[in-house]
PDB file of C-alpha atoms in Angstrom:
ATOM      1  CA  UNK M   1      20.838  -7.762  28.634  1.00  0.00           C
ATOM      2  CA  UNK M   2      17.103  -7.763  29.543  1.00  0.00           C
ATOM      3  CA  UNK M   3      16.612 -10.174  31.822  1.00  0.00           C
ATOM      4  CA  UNK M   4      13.765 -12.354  30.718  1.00  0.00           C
ATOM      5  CA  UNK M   5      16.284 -13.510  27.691  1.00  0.00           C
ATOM      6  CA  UNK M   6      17.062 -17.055  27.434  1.00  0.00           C
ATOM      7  CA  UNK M   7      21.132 -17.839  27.670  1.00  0.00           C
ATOM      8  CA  UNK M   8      22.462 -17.279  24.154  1.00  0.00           C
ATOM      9  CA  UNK M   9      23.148 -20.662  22.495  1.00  0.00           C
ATOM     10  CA  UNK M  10      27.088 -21.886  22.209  1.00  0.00           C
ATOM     11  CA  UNK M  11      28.490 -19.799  19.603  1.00  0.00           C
ATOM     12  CA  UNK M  12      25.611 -16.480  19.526  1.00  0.00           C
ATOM     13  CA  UNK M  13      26.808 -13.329  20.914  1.00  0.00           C
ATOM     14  CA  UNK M  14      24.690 -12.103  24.102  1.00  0.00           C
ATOM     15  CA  UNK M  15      24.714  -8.992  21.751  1.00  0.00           C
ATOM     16  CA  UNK M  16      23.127 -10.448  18.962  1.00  0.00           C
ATOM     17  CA  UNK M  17      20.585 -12.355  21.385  1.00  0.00           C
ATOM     18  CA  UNK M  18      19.292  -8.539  22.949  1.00  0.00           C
ATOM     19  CA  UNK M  19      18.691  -7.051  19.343  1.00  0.00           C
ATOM     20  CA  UNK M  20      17.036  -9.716  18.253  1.00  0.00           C
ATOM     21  CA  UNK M  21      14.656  -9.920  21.904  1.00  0.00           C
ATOM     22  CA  UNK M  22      14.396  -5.858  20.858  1.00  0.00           C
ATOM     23  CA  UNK M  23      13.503  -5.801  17.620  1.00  0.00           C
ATOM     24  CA  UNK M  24      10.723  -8.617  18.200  1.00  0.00           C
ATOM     25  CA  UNK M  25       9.548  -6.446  20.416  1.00  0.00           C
ATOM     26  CA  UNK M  26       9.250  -3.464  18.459  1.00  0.00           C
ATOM     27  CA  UNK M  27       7.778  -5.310  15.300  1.00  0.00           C
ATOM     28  CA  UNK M  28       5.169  -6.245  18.112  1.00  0.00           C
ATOM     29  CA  UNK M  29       3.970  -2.840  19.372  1.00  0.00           C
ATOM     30  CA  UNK M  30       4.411  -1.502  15.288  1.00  0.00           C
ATOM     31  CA  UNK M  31       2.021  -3.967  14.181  1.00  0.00           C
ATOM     32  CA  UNK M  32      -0.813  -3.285  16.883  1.00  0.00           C
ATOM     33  CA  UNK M  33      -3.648  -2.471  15.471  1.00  0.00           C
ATOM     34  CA  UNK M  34      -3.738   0.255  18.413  1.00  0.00           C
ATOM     35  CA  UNK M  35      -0.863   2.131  17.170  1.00  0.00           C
ATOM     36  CA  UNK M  36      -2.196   2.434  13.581  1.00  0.00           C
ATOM     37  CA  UNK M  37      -5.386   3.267  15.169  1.00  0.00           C
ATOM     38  CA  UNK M  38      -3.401   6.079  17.314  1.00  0.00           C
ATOM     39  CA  UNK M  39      -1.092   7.036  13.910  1.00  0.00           C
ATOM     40  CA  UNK M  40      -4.546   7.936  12.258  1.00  0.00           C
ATOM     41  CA  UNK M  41      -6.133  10.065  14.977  1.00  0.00           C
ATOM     42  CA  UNK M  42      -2.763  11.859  14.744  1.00  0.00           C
ATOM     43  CA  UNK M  43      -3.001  12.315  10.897  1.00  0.00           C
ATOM     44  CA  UNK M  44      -6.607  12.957  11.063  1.00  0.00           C
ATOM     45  CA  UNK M  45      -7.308   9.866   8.494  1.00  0.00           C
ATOM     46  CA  UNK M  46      -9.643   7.412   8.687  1.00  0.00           C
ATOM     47  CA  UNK M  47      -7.151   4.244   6.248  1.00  0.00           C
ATOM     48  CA  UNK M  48      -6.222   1.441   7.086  1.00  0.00           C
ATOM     49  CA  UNK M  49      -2.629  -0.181   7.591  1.00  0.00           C
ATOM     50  CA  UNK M  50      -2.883  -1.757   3.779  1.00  0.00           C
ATOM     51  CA  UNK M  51      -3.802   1.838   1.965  1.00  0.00           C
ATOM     52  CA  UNK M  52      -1.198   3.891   4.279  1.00  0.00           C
ATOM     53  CA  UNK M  53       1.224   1.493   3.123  1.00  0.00           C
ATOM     54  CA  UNK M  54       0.249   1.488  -0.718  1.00  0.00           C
ATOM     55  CA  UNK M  55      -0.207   5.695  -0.383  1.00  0.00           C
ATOM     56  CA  UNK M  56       3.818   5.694   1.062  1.00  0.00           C
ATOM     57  CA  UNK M  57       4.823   3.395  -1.163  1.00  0.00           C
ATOM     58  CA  UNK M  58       3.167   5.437  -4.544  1.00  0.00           C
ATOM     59  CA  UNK M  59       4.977   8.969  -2.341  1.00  0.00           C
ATOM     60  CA  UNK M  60       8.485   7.279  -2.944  1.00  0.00           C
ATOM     61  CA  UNK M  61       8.855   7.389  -6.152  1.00  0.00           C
ATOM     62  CA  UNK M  62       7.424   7.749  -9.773  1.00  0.00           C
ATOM     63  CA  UNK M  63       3.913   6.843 -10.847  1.00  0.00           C
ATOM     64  CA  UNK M  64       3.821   2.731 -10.707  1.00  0.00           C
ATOM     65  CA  UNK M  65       2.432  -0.250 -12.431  1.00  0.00           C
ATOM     66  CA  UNK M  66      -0.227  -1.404 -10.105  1.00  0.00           C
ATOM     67  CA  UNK M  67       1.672  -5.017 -10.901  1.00  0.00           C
ATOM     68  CA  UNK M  68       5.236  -3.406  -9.661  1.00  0.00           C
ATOM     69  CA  UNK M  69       3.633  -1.373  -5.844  1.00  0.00           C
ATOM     70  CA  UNK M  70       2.320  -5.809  -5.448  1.00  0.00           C
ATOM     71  CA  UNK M  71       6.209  -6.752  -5.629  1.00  0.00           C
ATOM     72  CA  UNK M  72       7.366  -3.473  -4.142  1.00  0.00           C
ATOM     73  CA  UNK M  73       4.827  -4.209  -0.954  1.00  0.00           C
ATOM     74  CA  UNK M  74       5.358  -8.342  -1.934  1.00  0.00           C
ATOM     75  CA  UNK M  75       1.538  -8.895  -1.763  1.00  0.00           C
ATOM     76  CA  UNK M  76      -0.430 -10.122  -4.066  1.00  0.00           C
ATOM     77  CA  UNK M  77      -1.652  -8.056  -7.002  1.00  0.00           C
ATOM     78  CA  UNK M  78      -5.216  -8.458  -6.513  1.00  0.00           C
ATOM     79  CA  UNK M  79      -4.692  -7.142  -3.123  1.00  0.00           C
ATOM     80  CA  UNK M  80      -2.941  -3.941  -4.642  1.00  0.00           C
ATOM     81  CA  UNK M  81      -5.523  -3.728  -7.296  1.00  0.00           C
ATOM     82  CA  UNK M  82      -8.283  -3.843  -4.284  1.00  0.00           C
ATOM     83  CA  UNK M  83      -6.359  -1.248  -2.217  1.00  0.00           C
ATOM     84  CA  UNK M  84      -6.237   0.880  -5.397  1.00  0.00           C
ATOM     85  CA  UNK M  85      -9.960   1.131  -5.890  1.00  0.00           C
ATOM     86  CA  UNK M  86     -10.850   2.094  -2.788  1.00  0.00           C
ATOM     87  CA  UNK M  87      -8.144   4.865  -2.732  1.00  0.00           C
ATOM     88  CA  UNK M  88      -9.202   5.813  -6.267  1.00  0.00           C
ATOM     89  CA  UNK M  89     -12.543   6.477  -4.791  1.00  0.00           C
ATOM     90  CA  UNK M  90     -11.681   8.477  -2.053  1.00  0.00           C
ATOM     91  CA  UNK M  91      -9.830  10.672  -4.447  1.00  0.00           C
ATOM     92  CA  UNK M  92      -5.903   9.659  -3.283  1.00  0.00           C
ATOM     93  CA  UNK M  93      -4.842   8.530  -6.433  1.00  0.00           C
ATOM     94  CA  UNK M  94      -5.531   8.103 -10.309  1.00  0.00           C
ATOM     95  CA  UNK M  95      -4.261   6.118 -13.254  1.00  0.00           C
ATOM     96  CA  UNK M  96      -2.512   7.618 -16.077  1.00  0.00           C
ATOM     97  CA  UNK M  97      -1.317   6.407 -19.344  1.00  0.00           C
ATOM     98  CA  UNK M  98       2.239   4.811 -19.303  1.00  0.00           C
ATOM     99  CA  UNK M  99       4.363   7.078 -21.384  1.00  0.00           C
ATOM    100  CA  UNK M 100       6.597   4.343 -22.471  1.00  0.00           C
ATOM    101  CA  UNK M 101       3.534   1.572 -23.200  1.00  0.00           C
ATOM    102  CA  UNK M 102      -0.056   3.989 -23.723  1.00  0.00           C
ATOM    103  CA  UNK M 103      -1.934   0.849 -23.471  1.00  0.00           C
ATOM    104  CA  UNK M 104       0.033   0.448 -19.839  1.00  0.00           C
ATOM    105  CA  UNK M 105      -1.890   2.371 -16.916  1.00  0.00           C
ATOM    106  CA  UNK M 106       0.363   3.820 -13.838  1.00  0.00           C
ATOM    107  CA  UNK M 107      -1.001   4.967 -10.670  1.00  0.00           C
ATOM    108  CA  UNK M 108      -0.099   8.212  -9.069  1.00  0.00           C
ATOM    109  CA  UNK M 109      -1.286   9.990  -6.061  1.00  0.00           C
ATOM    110  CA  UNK M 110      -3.669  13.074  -6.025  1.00  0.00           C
ATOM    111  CA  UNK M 111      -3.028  16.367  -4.633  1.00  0.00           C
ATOM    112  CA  UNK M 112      -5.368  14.625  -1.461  1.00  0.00           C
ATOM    113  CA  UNK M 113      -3.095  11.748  -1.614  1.00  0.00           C
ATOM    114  CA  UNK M 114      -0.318  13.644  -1.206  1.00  0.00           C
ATOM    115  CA  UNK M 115      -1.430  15.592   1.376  1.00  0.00           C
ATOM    116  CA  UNK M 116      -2.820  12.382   3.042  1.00  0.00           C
ATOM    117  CA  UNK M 117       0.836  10.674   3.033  1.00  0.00           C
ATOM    118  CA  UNK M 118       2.275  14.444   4.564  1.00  0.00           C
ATOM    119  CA  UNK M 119      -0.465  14.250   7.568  1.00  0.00           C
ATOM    120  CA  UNK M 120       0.796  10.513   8.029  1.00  0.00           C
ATOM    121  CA  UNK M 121       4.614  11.170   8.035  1.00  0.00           C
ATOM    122  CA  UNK M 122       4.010  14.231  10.174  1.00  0.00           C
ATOM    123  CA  UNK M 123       1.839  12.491  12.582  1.00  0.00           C
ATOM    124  CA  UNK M 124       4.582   9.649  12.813  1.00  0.00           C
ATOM    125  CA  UNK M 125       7.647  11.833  13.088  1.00  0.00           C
ATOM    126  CA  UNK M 126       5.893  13.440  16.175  1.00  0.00           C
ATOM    127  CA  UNK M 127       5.722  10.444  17.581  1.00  0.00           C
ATOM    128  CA  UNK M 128       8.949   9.505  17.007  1.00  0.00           C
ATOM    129  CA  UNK M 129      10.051  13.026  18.241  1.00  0.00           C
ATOM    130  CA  UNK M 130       8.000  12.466  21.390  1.00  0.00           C
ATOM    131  CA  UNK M 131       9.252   9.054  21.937  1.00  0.00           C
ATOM    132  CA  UNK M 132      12.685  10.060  21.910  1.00  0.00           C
ATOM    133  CA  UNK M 133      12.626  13.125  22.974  1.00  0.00           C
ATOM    134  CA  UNK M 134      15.347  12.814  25.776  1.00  0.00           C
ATOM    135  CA  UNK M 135      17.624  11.880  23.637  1.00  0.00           C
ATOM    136  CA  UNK M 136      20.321  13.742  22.674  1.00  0.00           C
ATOM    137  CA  UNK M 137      21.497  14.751  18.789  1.00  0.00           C
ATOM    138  CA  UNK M 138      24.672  12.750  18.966  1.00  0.00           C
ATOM    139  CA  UNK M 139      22.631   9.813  20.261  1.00  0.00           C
ATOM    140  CA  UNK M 140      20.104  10.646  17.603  1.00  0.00           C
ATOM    141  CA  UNK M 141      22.971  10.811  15.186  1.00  0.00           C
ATOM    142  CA  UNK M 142      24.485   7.257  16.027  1.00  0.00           C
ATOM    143  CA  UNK M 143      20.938   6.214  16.128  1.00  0.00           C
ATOM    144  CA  UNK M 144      19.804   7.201  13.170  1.00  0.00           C
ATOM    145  CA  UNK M 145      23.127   5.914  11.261  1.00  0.00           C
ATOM    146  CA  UNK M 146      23.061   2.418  12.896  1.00  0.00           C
ATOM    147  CA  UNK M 147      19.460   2.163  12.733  1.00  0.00           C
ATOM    148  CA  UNK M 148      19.718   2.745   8.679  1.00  0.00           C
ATOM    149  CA  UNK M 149      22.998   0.164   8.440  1.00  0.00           C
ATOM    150  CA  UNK M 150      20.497  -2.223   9.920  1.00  0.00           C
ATOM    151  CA  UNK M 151      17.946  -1.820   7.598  1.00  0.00           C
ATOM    152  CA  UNK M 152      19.907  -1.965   5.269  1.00  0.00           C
ATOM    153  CA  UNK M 153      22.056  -5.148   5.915  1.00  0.00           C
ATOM    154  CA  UNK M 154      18.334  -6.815   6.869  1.00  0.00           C
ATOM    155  CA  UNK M 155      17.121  -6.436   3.103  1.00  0.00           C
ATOM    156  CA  UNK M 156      19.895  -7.129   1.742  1.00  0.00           C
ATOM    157  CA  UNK M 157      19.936 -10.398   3.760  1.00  0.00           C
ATOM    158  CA  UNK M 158      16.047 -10.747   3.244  1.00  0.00           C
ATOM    159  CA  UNK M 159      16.961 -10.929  -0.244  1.00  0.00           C
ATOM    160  CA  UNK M 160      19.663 -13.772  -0.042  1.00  0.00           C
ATOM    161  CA  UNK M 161      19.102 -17.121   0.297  1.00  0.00           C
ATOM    162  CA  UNK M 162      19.221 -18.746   3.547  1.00  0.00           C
ATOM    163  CA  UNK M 163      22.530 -19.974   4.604  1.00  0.00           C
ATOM    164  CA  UNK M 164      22.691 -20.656   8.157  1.00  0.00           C
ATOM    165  CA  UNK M 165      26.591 -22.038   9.359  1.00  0.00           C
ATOM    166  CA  UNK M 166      26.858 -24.988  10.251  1.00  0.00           C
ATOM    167  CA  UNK M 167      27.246 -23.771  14.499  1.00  0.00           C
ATOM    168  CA  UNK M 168      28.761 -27.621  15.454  1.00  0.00           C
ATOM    169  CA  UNK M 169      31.627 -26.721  12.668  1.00  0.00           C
ATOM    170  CA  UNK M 170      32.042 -23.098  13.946  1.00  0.00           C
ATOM    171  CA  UNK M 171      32.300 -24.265  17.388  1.00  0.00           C
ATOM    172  CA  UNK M 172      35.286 -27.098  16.869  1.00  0.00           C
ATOM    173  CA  UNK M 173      38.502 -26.089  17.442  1.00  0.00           C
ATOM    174  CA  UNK M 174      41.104 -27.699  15.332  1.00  0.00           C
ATOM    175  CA  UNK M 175      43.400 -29.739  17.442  1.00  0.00           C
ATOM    176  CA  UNK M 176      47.043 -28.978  17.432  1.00  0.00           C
ATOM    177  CA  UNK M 177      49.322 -31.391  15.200  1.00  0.00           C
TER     178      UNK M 177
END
C-alpha cells in the first residue's frame, strides 16, 4: 500500500483503500489541462477537452440528437449545442435530417471529423503504449480485462442510487445464545 494512505477505516479493505488513493490519482493527472494540451500536440489538433469529447462521443455510434450526445456526455444541452457550432464550423460535423422524424436534425461527423477523432485515438494509444510499455501481454491482458470489469461495475454503480451499509451494523458480531 502506498505509504502516504491513511489507515483504512474499521470494516474497508486496505485493498479497496489503494484503488481508490490510485484512481484519484489518475483522474488527477487525466484531467490536467497539460495532458490534453500534450494529447493535442500528439494528434496535431488544436480542440479543446469539451469538442474531443463531443467528436468521440458522435465516433461511437450512429448520427445523434444534439439533445441525446447532452445526456450521453450528462451536460447541459446548450453546452452541446455550443460545442456543436463551433465544430460545425471547423468542418467536423453536420446535421442531417432524422430519418425517422424529417423535422428532427441529427449530427454526424465529417470525413475531417473522422479523421480528427483517428489522430486523437492514435495519439492516445501511443501514449498508452509508451506508458506501459514494459509491461508484458499477459499483464496487459489481466489489465485490460480488470480495467474494463471496473468500468464497468463503476457505471453501473454510478447509475444506482446511493446505498451506503450501515458500517456500525456490518461491524457487530452477533453474540452467541
Amino acid at each position: 500500500m502506498h505509504a502516504r494512505n491513511p489507515a483504512p477505516a474499521a470494516g474497508v479493505s486496505a485493498n479497496v483503500v489503494e484503488i481508490e488513493y490510485v484512481l484519484s490519482r489518475m483522474t488527477y493527472v487525466a484531467a490536467r489541462a497539460w495532458q490534453h494540451e500534450r494529447l493535442m500536440a500528439a494528434a496535431g489538433l488544436d480542440l479543446d477537452r469539451a469538442a474531443v469529447s463531443v467528436l468521440r462521443n458522435i465516433a461511437a455510434g450512429d448520427p445523434v440528437r444534439p439533445g441525446v450526445l447532452a445526456v450521453r456526455l450528462t451536460v447541459e444541452a446548450s453546452h452541446v449545442t455550443r460545442q456543436l457550432r463551433q465544430l460545425e464550423r471547423i468542418g467536423y460535423v453536420v446535421r442531417v435530417a432524422d430519418p425517422d422524424d424529417r423535422r428532427a436534425r441529427l449530427v454526424q461527423l465529417t470525413d475531417a471529423g473522422l479523421a480528427a477523432v483517428e489522430r486523437v485515438r492514435e495519439a492516445s494509444r501511443r501514449g498508452v503504449e509508451l506508458a506501459l510499455a514494459d509491461w508484458t501481454p499477459d499483464e496487459l491482458e489481466r489489465f485490460a480485462t480488470l480495467f474494463r470489469r471496473l468500468v464497468h461495475d463503476f457505471l453501473a454503480h454510478a447509475e444506482a442510487p446511493l446505498n451506503f451499509p450501515d458500517r456500525a451494523a456490518a461491524d457487530r458480531k452477533p453474540r452467541p445464545g
